[in-house]
CSV table of C-alpha atoms in Angstrom, one decimal:
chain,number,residue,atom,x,y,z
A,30,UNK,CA,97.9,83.8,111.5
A,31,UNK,CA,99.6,81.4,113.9
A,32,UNK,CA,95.8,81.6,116.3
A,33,UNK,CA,93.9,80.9,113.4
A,34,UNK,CA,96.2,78.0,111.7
A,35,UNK,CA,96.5,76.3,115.5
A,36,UNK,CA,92.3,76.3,115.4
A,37,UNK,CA,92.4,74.2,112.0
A,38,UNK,CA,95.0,71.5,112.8
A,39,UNK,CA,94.1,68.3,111.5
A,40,UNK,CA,97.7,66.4,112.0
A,41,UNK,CA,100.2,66.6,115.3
A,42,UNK,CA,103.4,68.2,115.1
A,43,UNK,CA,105.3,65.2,113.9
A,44,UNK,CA,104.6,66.0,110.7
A,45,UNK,CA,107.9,67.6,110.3
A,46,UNK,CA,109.1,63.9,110.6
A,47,UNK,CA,107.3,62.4,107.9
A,48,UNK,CA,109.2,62.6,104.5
A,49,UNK,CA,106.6,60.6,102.4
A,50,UNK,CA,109.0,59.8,100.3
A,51,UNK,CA,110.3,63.5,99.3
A,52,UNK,CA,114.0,63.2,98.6
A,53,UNK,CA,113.4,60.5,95.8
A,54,UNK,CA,112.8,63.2,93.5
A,55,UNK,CA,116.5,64.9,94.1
A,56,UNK,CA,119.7,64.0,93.2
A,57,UNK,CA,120.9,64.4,96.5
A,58,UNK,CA,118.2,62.5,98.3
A,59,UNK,CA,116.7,64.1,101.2
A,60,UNK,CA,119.5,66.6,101.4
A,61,UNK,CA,118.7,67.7,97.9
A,62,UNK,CA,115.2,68.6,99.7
A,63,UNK,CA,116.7,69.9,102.7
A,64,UNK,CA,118.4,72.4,101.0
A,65,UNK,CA,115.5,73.7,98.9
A,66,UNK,CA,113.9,73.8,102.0
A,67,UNK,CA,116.5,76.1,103.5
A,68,UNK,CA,115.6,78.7,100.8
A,69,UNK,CA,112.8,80.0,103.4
A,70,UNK,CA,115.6,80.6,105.7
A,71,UNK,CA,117.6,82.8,103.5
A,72,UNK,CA,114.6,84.8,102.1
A,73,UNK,CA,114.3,85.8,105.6
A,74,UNK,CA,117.5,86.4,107.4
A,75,UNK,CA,118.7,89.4,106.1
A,76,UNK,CA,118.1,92.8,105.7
A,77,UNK,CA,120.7,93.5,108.5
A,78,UNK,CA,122.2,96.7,106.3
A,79,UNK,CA,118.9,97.9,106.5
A,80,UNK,CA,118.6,98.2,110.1
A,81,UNK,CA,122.2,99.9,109.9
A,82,UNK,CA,121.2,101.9,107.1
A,83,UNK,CA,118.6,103.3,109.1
A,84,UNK,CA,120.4,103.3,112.4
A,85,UNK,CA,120.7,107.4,112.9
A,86,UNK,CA,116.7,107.8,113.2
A,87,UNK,CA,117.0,105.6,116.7
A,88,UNK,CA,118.7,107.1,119.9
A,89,UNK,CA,122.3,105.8,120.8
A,90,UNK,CA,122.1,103.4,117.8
A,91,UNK,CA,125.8,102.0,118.2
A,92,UNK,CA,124.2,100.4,121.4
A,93,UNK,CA,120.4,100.2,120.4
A,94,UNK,CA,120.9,98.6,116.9
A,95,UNK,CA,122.9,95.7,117.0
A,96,UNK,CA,120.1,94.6,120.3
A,97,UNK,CA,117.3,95.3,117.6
A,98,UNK,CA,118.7,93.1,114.9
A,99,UNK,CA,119.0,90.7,117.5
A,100,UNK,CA,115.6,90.7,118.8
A,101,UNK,CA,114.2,90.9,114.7
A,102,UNK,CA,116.2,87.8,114.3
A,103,UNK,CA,115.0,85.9,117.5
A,104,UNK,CA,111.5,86.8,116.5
A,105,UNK,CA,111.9,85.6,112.6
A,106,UNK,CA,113.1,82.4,113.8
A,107,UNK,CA,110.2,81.9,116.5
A,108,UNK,CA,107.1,83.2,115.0
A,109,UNK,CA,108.5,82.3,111.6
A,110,UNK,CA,108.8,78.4,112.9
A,111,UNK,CA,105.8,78.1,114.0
A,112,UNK,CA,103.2,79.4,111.2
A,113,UNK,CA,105.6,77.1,109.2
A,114,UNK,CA,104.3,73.9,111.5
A,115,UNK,CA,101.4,74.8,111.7
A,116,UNK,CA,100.8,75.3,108.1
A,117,UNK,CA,101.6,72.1,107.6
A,118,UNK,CA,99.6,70.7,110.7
A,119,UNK,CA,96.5,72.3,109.3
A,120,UNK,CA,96.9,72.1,105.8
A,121,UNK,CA,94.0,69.6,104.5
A,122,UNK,CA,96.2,67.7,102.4
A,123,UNK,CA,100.2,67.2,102.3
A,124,UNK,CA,99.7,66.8,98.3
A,125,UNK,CA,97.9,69.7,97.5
A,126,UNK,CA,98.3,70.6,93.6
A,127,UNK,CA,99.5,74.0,94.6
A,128,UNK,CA,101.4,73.5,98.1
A,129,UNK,CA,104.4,73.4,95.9
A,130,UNK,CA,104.5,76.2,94.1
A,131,UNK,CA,101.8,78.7,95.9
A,132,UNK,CA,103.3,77.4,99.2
A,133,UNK,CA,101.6,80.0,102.0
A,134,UNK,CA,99.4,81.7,100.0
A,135,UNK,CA,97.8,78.4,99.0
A,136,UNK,CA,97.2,77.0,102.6
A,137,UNK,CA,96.2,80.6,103.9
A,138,UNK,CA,93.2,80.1,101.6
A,139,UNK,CA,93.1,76.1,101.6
A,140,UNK,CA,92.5,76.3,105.7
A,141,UNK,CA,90.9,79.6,106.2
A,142,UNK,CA,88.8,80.1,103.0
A,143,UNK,CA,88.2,82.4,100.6
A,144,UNK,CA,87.0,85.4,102.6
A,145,UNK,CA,88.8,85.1,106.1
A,146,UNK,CA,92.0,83.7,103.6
A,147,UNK,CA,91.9,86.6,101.3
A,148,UNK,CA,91.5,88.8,104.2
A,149,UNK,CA,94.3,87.6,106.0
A,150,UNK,CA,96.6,88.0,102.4
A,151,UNK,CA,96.1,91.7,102.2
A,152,UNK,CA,97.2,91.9,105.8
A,153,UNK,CA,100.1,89.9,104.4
A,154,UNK,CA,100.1,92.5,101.7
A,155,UNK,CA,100.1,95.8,103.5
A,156,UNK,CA,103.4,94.2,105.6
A,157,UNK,CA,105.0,93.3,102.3
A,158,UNK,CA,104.3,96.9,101.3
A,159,UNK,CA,106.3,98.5,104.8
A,160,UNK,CA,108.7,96.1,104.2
A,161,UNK,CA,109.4,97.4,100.8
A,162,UNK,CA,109.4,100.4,101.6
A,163,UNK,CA,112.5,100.1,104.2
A,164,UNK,CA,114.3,98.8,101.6
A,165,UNK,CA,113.4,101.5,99.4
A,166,UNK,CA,114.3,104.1,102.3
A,167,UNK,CA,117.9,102.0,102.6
A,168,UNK,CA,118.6,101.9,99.0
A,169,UNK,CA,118.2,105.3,98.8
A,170,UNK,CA,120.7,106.4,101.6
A,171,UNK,CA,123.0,103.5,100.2
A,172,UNK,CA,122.7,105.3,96.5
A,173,UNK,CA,123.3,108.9,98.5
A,174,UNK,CA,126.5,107.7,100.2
A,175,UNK,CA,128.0,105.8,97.7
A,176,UNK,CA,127.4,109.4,95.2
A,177,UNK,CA,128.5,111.4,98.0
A,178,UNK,CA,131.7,109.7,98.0
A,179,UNK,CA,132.0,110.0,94.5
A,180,UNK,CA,131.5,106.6,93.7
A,181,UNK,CA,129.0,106.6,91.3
A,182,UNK,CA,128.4,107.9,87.5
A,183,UNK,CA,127.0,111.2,87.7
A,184,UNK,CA,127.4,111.4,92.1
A,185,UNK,CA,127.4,115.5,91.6
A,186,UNK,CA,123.7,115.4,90.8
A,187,UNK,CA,122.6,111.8,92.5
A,188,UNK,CA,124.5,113.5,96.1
A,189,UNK,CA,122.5,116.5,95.4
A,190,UNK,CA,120.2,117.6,98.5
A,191,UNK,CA,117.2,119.1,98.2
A,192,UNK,CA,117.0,122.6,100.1
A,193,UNK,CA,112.8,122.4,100.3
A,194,UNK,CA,112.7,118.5,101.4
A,195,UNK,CA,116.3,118.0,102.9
A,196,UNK,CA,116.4,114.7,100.9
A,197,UNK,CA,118.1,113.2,97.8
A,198,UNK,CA,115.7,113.5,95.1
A,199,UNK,CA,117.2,112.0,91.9
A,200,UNK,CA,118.2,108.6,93.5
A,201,UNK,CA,114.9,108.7,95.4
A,202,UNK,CA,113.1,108.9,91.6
A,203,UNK,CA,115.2,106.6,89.6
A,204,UNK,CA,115.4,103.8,92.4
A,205,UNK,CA,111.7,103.9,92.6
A,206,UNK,CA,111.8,103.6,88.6
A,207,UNK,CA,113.9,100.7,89.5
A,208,UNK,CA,111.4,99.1,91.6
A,209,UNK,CA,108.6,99.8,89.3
A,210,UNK,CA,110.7,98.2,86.2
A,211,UNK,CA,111.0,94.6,87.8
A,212,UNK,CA,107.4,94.6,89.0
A,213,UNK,CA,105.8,95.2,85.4
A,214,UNK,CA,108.5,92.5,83.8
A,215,UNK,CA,107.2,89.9,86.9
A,216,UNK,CA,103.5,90.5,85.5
A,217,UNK,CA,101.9,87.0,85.3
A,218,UNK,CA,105.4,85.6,85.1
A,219,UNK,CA,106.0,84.0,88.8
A,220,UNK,CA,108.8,82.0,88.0
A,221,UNK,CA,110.9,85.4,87.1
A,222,UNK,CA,109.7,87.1,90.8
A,223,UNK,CA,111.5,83.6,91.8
A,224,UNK,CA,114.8,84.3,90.0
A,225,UNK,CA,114.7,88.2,90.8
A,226,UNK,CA,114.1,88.0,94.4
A,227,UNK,CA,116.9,85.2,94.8
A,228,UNK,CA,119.4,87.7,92.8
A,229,UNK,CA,118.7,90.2,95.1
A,230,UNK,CA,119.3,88.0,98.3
A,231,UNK,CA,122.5,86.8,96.6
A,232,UNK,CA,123.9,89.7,96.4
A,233,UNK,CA,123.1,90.9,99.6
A,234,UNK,CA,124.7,87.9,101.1
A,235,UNK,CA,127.3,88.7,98.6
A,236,UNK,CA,128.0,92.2,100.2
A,237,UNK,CA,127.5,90.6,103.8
A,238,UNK,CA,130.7,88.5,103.2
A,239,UNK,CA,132.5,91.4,102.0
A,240,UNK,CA,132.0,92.5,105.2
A,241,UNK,CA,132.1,89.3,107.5
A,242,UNK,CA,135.4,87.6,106.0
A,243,UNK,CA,137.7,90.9,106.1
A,244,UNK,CA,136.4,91.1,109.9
A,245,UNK,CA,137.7,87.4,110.9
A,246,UNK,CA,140.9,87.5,108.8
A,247,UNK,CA,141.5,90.4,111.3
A,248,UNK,CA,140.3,88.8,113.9
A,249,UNK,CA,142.6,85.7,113.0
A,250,UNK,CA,145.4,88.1,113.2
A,251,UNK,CA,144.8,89.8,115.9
A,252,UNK,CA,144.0,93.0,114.6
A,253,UNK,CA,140.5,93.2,115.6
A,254,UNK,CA,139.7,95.7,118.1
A,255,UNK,CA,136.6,94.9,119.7
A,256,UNK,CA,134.1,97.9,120.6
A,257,UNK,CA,134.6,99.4,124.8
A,258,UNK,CA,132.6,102.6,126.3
A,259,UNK,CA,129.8,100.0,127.0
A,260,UNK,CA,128.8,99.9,123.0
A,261,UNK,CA,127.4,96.3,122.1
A,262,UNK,CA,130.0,93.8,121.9
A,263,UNK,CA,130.0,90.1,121.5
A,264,UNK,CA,132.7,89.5,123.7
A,265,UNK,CA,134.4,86.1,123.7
A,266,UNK,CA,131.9,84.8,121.2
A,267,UNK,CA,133.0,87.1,118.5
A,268,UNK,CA,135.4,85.0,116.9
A,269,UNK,CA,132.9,82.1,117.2
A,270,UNK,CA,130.0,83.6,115.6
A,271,UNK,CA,131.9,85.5,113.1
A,272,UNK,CA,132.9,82.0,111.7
A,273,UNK,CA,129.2,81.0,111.8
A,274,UNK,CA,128.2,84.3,109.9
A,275,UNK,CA,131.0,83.5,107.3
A,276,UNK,CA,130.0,80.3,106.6
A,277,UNK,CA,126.3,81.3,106.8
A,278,UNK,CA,126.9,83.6,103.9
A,279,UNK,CA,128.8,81.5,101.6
A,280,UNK,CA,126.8,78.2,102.1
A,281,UNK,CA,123.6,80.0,101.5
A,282,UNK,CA,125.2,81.9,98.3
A,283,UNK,CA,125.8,78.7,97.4
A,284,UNK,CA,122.5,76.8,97.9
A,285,UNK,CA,120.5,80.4,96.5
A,286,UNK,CA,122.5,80.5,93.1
A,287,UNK,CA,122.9,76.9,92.2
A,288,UNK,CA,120.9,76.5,88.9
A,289,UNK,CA,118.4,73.8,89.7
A,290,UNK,CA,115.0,73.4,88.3
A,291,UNK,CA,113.3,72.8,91.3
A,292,UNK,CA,113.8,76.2,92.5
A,293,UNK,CA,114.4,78.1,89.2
A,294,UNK,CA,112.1,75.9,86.7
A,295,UNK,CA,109.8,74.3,89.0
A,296,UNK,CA,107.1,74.7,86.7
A,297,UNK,CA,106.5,74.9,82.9
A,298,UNK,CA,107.3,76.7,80.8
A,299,UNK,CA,110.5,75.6,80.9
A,300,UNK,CA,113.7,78.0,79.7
A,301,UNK,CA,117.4,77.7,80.5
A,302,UNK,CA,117.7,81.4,81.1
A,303,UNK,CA,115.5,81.1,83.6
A,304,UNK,CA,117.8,78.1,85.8
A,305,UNK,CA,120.3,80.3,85.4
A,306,UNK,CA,119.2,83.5,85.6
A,307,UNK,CA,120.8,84.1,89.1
A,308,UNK,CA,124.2,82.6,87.7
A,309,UNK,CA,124.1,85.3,84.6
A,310,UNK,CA,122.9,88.3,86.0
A,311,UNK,CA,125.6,87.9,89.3
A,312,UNK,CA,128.4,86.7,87.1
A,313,UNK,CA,127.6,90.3,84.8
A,314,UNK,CA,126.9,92.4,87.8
A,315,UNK,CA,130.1,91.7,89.5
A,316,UNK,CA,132.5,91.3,86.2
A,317,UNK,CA,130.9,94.7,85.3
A,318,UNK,CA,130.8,96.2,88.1
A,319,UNK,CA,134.7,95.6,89.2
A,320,UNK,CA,135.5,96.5,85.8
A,321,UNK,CA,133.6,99.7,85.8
A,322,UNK,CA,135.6,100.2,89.6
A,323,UNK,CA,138.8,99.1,88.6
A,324,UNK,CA,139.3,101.4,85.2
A,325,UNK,CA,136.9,104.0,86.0
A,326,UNK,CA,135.6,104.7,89.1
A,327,UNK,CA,138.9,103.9,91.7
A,328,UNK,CA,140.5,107.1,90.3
A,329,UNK,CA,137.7,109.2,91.1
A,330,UNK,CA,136.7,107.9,94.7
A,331,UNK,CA,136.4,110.8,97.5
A,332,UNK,CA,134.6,112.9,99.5
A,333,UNK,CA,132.5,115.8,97.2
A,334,UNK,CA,133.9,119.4,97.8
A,335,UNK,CA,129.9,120.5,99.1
A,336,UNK,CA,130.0,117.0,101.0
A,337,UNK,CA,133.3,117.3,102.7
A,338,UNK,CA,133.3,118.6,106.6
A,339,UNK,CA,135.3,121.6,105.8
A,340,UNK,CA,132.8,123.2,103.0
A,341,UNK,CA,130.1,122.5,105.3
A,342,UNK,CA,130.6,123.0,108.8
A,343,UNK,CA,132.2,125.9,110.6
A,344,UNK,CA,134.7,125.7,113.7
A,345,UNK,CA,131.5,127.1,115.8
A,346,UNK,CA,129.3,124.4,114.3
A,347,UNK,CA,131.5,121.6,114.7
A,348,UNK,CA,133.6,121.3,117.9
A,349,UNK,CA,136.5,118.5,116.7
A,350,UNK,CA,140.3,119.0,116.5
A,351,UNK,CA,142.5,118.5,113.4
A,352,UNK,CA,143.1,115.4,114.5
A,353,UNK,CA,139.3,114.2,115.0
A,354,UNK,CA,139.0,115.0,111.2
């Protein structure tokens, strides 16, 4: 895509300069339109609990992982910024009636045409679909854990294994049910994929923070023990980047669920629950699901008896001490 877009340019690069009046339409002037913007940004850097989640297929993962996110990240930001310029460098026109709302889509098809454009979408497609299907693969292990740790309603059955496949089959079922669900309520409804997708984001920048600001409160107070044994470490700049990650997570929480029409409503028709879609669905998600933790679930947590190392591992299987366990 980036070959074929640098064929078509019609503007130089300084394009990213020229704000043609833009930020007139926002409130907070070309910031306003600077943080829209940004929204690209956070649709694309995450999915780091993914590569985690499926760190145990890859060899020496404690090592190889954190390099990989790395490298996925480094390779976002490169090949990501670029189709972006060049889009708009070989767009035909800046005021396109879609640009707007079908953003890439619209100048895949504007610059290449309708076969070569249409082509170049199902390629699109097809890496959407593997893409999808990771997640799917994560969700399910993260569904299997939490269940195995009896952190779920029913875990006994969603932690159950099954002895033909060797995989979880229940959360494998109902997640893809899930999935299935929100794609049949986004039919011919575009503005919903917009508030879906951005609740998912948020609250997987939501669950990042759970993790990032714990780790630089104990990093504040000394308690952080970085990793030795030549496992990846960040060294000296842990402290540094941990605050960038931190405030990473809560700016762009921030700037995903703020309720404003030009990301949530950009087009008619126009409904409040759709501005605030994000705020309503988090704010119940959260409120119910600490409530359902708090008076439920938090007296139950632990280890199931067929999970546990003891029921399922033998001293000859499993060579650690008391102490190891």
């Amino acid at each position: 895509m980036i070959v074929l877009f640098a064929v078509h340019i019609t503007r130089g690069p300084q394009v990213v300069m020229e704000t043609n009046g833009t930020g007139a339409g926002y409130g907070a002037g070309y910031l306003g339109a600077f943080l829209v913007a940004s929204l690209a940004s956070a649709y694309v850097m995450y999915g780091f609990d993914t590569a985690s989640s499926l760190g145990e297929e890859c060899l020496d993962p404690s090592r190889n992982a954190p390099r990989a996110i790395i490298r996925a990240i480094v390779a976002s930001f490169v090949l990501g910024g670029l189709i972006l310029l060049l889009a708009l460098m070989s767009v035909s026109s800046l005021n396109g009636e879609k640009l707007s709302t079908d953003g890439l889509q619209y100048v895949v098809l504007n610059v290449l045409g309708p076969t070569a454009g249409k082509a170049m979408l199902w390629c699109v497609l097809i890496a959407v679909t593997v893409c999808a299907l990771a997640v799917h693969t994560a969700a399910i292990r993260l569904a299997f854990a939490m269940a195995r740790d009896n952190n779920l309603p029913a875990s006994s059955r969603l932690a159950r294994v099954s002895p033909r496949f060797q995989t979880p089959i229940l959360p494998t079922v109902i997640i893809g049910l899930l999935a299935l669900a929100i794609l049949v309520v986004n039919i011919r409804q575009p503005q919903i994929f917009t508030v879906v997708t951005s609740i998912g984001i948020i609250m997987i920048y939501l669950a990042y923070l759970g993790v990032t600001a714990p780790m630089l409160v104990a990093r504040l107070r000394g308690k952080w023990q970085p990793a030795g044994d030549g496992k990846f470490s960040l060294g000296r700049w842990g402290l540094l980047v941990n605050i960038v990650a931190v405030v990473w997570g809560a700016g762009m929480t921030l700037n995903l669920i703020w309720p404003r029409a030009s990301v949530y409503n950009a087009t008619a028709p126009y409904h409040w629950y759709l501005r605030w879609g994000a705020v309503l669905f988090v704010a119940v998600i959260a409120g119910g699901g600490f409530a359902y933790y708090w008076f439920v679930q938090r007296h139950r947590t632990g280890v199931l008896a067929e999970h546990s190392l003891e029921t399922t591992a033998t001293p000859a299987q499993v060579d650690v001490s008391k102490e190891d366990v």
